[in-house]
mmCIF file of N, CA, C and O in Angstrom:
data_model
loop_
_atom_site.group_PDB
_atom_site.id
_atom_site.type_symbol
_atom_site.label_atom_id
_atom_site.label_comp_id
_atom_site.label_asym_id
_atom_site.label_seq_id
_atom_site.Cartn_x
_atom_site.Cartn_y
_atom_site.Cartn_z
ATOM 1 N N UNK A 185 -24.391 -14.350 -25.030
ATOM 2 C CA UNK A 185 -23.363 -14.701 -24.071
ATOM 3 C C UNK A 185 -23.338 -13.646 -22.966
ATOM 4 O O UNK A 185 -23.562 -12.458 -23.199
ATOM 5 N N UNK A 186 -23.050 -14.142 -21.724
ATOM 6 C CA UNK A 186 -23.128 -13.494 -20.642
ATOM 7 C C UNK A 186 -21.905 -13.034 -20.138
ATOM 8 O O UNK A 186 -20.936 -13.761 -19.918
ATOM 9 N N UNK A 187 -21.965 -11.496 -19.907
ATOM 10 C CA UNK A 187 -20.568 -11.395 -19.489
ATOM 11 C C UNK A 187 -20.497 -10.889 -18.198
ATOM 12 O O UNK A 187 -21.060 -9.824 -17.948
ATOM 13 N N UNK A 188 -19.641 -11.739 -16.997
ATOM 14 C CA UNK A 188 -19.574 -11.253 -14.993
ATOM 15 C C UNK A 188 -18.440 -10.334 -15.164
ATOM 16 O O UNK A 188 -17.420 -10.697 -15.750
ATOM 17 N N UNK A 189 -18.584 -9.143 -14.668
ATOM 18 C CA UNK A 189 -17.406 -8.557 -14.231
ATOM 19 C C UNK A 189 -16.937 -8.696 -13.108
ATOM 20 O O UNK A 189 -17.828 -8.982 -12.308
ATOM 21 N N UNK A 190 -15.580 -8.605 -12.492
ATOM 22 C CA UNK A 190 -15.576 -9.188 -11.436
ATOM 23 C C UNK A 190 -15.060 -8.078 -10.196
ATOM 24 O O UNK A 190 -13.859 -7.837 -10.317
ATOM 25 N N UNK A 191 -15.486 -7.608 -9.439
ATOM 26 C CA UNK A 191 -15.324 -6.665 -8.779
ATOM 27 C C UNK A 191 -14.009 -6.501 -7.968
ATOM 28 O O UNK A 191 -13.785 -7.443 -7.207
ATOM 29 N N UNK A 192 -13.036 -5.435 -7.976
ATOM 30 C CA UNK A 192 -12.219 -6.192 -6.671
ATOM 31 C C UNK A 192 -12.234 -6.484 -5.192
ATOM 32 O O UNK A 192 -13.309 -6.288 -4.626
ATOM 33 N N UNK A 193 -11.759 -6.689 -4.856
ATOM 34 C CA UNK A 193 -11.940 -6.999 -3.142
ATOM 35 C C UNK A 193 -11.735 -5.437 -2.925
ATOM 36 O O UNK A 193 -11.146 -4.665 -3.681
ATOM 37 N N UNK A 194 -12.317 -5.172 -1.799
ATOM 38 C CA UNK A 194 -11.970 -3.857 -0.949
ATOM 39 C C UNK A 194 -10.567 -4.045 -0.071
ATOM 40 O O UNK A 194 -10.156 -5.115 0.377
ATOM 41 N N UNK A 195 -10.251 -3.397 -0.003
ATOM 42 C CA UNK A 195 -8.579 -2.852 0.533
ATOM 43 C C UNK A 195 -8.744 -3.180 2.151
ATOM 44 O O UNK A 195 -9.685 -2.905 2.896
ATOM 45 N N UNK A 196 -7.568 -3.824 2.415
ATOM 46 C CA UNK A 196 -7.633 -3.954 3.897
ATOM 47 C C UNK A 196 -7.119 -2.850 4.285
ATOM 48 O O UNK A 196 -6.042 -2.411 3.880
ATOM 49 N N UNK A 197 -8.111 -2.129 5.390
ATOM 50 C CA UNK A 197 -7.038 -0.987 6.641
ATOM 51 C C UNK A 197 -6.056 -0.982 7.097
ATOM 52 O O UNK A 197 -5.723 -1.993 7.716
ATOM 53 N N UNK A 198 -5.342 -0.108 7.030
ATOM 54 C CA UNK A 198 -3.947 0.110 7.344
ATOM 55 C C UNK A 198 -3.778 1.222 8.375
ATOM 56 O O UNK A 198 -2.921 2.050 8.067
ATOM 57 N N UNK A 199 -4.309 1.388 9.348
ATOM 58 C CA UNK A 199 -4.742 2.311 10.419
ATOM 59 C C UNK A 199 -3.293 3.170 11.013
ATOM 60 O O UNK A 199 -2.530 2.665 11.837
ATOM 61 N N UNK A 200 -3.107 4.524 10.425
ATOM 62 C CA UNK A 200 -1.840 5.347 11.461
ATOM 63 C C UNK A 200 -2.313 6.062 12.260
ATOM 64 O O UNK A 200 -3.463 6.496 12.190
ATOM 65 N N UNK A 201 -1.476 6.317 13.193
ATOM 66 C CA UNK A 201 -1.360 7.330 14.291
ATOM 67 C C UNK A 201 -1.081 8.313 13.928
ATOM 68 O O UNK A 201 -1.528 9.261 14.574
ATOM 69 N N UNK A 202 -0.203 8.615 12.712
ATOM 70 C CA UNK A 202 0.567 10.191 12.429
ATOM 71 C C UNK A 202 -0.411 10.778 11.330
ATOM 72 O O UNK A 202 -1.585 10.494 11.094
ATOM 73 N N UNK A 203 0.774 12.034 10.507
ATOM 74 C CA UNK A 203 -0.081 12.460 9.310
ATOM 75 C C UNK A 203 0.061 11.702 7.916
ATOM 76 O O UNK A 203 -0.799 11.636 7.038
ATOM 77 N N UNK A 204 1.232 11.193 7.908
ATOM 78 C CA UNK A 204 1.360 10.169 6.871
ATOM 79 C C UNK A 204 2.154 9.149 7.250
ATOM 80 O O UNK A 204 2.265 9.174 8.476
ATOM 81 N N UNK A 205 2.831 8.155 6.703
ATOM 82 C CA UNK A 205 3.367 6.747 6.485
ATOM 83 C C UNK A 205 4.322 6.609 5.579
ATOM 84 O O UNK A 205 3.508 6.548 4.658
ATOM 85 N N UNK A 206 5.789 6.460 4.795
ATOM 86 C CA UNK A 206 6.404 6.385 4.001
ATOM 87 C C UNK A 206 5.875 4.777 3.465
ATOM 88 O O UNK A 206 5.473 3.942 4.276
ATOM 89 N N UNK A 207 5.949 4.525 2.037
ATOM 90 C CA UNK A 207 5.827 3.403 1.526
ATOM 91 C C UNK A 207 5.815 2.396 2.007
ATOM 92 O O UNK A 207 4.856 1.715 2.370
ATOM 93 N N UNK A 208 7.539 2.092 2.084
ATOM 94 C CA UNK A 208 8.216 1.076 2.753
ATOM 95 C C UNK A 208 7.759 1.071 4.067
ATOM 96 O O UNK A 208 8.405 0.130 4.525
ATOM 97 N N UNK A 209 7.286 1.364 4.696
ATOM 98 C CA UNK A 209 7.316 1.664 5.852
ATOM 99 C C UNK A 209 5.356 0.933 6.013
ATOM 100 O O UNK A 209 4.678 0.081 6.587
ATOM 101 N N UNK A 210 5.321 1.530 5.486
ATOM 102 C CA UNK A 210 3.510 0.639 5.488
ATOM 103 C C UNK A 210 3.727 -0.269 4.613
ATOM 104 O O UNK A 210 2.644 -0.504 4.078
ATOM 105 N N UNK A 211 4.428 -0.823 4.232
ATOM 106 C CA UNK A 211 4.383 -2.147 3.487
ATOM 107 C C UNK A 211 5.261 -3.264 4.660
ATOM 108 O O UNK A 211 5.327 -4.493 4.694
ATOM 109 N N UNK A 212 5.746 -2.390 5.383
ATOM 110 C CA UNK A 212 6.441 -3.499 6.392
ATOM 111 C C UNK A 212 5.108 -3.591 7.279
ATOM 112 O O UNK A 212 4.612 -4.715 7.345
ATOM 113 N N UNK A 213 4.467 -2.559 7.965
ATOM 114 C CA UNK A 213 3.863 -2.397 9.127
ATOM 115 C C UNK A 213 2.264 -3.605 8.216
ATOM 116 O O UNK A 213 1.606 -4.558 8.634
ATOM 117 N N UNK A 214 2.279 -3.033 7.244
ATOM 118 C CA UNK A 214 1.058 -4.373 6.752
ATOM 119 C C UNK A 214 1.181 -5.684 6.799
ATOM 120 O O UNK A 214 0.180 -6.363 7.025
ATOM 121 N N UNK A 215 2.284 -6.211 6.617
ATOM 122 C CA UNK A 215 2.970 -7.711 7.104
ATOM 123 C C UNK A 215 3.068 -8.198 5.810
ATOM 124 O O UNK A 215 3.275 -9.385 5.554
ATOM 125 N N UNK A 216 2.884 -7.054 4.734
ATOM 126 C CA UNK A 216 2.951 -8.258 3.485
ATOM 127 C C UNK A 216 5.028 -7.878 2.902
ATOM 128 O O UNK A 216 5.541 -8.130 1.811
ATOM 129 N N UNK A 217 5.596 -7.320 3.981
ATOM 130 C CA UNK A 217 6.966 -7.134 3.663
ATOM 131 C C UNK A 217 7.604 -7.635 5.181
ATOM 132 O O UNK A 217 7.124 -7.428 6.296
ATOM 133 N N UNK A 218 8.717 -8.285 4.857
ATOM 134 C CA UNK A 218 9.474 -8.441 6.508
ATOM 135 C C UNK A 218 10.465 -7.486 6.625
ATOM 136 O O UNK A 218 10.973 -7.376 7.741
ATOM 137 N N UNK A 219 10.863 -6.763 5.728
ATOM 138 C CA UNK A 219 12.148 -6.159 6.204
ATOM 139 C C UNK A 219 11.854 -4.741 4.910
ATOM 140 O O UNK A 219 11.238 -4.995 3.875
ATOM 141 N N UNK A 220 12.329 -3.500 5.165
ATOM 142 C CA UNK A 220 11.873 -2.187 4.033
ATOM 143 C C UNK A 220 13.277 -2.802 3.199
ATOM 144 O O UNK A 220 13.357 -2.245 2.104
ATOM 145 N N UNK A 221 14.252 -3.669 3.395
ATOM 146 C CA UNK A 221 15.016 -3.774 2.214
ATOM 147 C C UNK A 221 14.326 -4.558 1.568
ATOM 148 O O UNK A 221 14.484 -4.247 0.388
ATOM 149 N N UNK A 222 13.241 -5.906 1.691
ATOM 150 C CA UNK A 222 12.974 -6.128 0.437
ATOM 151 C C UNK A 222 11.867 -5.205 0.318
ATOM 152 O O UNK A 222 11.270 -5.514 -0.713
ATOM 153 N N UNK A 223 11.303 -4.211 0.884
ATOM 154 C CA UNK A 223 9.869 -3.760 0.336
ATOM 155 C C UNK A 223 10.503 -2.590 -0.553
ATOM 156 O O UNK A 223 9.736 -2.081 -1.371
ATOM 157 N N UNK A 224 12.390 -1.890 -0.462
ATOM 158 C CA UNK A 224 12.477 -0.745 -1.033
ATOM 159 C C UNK A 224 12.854 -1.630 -2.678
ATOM 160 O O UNK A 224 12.803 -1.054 -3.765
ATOM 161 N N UNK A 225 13.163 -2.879 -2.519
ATOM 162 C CA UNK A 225 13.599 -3.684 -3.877
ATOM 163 C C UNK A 225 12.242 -3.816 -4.815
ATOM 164 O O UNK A 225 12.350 -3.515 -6.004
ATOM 165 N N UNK A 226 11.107 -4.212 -4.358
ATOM 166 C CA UNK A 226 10.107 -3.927 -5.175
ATOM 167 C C UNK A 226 9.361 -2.834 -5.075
ATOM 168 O O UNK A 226 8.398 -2.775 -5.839
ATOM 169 N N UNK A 227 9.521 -2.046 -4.419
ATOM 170 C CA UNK A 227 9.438 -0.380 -4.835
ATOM 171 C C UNK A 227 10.306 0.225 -5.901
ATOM 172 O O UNK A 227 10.107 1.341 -6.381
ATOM 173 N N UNK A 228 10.981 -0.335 -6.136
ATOM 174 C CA UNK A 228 12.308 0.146 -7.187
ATOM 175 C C UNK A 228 12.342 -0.680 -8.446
ATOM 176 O O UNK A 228 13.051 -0.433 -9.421
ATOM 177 N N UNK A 229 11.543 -1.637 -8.329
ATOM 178 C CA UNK A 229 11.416 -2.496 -9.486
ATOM 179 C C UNK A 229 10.058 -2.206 -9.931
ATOM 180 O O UNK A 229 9.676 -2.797 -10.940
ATOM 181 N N UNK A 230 9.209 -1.341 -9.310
ATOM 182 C CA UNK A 230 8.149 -0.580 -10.230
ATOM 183 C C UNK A 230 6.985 -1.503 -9.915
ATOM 184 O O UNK A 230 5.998 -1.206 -10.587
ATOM 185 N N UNK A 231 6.791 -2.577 -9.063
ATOM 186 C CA UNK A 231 6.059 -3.755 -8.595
ATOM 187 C C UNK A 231 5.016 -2.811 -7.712
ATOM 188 O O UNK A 231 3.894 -3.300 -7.846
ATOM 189 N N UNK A 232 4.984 -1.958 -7.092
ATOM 190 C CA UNK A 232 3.974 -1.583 -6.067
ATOM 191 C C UNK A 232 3.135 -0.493 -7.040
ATOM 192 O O UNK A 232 3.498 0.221 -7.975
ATOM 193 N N UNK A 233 1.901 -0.695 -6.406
ATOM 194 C CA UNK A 233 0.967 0.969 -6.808
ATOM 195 C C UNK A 233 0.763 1.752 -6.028
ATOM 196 O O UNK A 233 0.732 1.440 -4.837
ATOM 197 N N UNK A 234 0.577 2.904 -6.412
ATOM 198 C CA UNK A 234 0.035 3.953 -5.012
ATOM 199 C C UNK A 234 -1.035 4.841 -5.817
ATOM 200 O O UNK A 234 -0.789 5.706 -6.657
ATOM 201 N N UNK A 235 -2.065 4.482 -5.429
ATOM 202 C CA UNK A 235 -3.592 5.164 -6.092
ATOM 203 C C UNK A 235 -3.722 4.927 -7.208
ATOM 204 O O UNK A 235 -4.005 5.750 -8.079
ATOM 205 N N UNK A 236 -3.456 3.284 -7.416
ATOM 206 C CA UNK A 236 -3.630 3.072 -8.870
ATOM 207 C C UNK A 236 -2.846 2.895 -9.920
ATOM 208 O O UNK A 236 -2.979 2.016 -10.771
ATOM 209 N N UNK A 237 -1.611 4.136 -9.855
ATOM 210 C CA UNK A 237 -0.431 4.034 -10.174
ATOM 211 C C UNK A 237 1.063 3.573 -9.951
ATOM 212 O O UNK A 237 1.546 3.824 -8.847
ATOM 213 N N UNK A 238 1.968 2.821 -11.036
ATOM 214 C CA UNK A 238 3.147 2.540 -10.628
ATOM 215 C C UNK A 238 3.546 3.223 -9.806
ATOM 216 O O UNK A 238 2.939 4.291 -9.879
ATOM 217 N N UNK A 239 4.480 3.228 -8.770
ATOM 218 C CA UNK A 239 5.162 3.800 -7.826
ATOM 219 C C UNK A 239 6.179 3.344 -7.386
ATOM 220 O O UNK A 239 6.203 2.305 -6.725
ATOM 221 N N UNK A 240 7.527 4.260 -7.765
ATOM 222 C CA UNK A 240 9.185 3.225 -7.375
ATOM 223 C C UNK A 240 9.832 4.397 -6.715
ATOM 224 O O UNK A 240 11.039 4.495 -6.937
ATOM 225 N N UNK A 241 9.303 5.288 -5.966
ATOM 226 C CA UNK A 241 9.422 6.145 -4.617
ATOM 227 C C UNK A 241 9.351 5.364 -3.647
ATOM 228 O O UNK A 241 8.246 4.829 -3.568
ATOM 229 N N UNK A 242 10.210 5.014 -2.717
ATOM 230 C CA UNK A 242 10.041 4.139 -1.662
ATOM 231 C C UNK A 242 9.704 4.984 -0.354
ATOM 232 O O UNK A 242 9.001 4.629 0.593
ATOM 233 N N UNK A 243 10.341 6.126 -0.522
ATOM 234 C CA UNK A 243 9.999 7.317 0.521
ATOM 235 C C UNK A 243 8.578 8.277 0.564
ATOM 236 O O UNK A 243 8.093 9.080 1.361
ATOM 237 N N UNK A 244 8.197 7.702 -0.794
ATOM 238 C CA UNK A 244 6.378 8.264 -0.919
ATOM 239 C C UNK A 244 5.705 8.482 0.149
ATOM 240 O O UNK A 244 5.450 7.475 0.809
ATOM 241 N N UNK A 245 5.226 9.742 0.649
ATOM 242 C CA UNK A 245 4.661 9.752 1.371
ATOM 243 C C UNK A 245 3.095 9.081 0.991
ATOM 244 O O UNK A 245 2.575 9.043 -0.124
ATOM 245 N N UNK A 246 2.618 8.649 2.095
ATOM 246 C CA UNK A 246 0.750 8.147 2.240
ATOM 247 C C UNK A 246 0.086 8.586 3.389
ATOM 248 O O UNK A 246 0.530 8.651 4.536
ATOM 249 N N UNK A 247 -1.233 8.938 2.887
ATOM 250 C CA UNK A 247 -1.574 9.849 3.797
ATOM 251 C C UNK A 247 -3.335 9.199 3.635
ATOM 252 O O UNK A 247 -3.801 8.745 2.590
ATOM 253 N N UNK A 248 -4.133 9.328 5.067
ATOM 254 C CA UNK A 248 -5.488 8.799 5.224
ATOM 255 C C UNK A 248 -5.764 8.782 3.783
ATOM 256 O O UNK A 248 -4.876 9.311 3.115
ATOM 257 N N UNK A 249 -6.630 8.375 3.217
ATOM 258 C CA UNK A 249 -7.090 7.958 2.093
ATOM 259 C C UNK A 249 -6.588 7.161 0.508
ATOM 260 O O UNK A 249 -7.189 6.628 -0.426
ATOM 261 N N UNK A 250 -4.507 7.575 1.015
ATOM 262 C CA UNK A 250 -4.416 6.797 -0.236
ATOM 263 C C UNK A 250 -4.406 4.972 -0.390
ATOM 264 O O UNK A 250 -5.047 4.318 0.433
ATOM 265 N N UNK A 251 -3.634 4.276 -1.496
ATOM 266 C CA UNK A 251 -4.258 2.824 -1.083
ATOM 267 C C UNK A 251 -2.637 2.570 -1.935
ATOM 268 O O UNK A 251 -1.916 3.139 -2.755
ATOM 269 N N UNK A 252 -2.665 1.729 -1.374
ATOM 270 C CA UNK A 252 -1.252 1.424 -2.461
ATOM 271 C C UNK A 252 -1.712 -0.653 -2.181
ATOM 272 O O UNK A 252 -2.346 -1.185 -1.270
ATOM 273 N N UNK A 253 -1.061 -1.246 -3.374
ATOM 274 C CA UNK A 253 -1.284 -2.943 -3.789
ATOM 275 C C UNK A 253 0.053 -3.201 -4.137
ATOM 276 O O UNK A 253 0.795 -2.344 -4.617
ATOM 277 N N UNK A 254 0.451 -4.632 -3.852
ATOM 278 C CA UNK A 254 1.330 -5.303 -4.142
ATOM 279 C C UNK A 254 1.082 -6.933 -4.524
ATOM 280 O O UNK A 254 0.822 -7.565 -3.500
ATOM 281 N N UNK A 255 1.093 -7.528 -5.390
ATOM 282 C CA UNK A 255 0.997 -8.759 -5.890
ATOM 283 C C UNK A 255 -0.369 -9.118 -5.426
ATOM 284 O O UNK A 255 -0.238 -10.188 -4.832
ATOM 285 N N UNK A 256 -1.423 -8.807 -5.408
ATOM 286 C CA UNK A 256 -2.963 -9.279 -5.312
ATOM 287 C C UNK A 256 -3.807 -8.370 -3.750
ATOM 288 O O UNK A 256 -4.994 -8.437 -3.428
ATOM 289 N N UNK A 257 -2.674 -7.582 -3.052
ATOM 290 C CA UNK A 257 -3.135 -7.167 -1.811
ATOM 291 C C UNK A 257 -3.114 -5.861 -1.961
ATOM 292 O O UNK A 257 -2.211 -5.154 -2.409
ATOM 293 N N UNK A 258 -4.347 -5.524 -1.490
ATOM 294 C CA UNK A 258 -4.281 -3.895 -1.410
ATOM 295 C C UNK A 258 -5.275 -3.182 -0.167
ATOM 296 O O UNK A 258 -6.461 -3.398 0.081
ATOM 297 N N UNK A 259 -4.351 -2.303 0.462
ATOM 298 C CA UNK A 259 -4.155 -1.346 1.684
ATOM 299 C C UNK A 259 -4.837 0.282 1.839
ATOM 300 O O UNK A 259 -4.145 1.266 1.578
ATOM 301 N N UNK A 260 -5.879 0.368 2.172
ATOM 302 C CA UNK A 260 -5.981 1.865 2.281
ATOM 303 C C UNK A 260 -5.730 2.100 3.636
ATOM 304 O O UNK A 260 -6.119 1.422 4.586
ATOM 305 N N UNK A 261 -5.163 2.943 3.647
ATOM 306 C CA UNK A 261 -4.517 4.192 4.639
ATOM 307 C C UNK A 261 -5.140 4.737 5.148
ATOM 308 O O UNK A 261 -5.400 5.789 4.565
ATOM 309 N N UNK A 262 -5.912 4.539 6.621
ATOM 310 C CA UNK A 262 -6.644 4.761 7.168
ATOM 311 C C UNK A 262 -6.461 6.098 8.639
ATOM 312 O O UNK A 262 -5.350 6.100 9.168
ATOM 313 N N UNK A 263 -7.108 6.727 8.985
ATOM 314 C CA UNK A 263 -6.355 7.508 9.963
ATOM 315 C C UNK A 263 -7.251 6.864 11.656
ATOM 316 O O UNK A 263 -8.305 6.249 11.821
ATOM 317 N N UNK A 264 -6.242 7.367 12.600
ATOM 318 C CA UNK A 264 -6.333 6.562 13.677
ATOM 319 C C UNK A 264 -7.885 7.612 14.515
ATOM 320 O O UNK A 264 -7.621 8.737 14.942
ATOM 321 N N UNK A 265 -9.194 7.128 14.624
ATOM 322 C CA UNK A 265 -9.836 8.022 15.451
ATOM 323 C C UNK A 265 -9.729 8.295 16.571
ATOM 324 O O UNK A 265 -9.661 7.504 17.512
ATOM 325 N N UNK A 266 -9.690 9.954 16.615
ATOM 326 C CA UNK A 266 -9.352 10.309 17.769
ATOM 327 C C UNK A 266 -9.925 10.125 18.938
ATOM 328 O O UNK A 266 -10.975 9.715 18.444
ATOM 329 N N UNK A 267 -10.115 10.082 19.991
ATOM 330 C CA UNK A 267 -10.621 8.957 21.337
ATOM 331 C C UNK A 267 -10.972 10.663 22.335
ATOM 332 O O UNK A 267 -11.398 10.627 23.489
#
């Protein structure tokens, strides 16, 4: 019997201007939240990851490289090149 593993998708970019991003705050700016009150409600209900791990810090900082997922979508934190 043959067994496929199935790889995950790669993380969509989440491109900042600064040195980091609070949670909520890149979960709004990604479009997969409309408002940081519901993105701080499933931050607090233990629903988001940040590098893999649970995360119910809504004020978490993120910084170029980390990745945080929510219900099948996941975001790395990209930094803005400088011009």
């Amino acid at each position: 019997m043959e067994v496929t593993v199935k790889k995950a998708p790669a993380p969509n970019n989440l491109t900042i201007h600064t040195e980091f991003i609070k949670l909520e705050a890149a979960m709004k700016l990604s479009g997969i939240m409309e408002s940081g009150g519901q993105a701080k409600e499933v931050i607090q209900e233990g629903k988001v990851k940040v590098n893999g791990e649970v995360c119910t810090m809504r004020g978490k900082k993120l910084c170029p490289g980390d990745t945080f997922a929510f219900q099948g979508h996941r975001f790395l934190i990209a930094a803005h090149a400088a011009e």
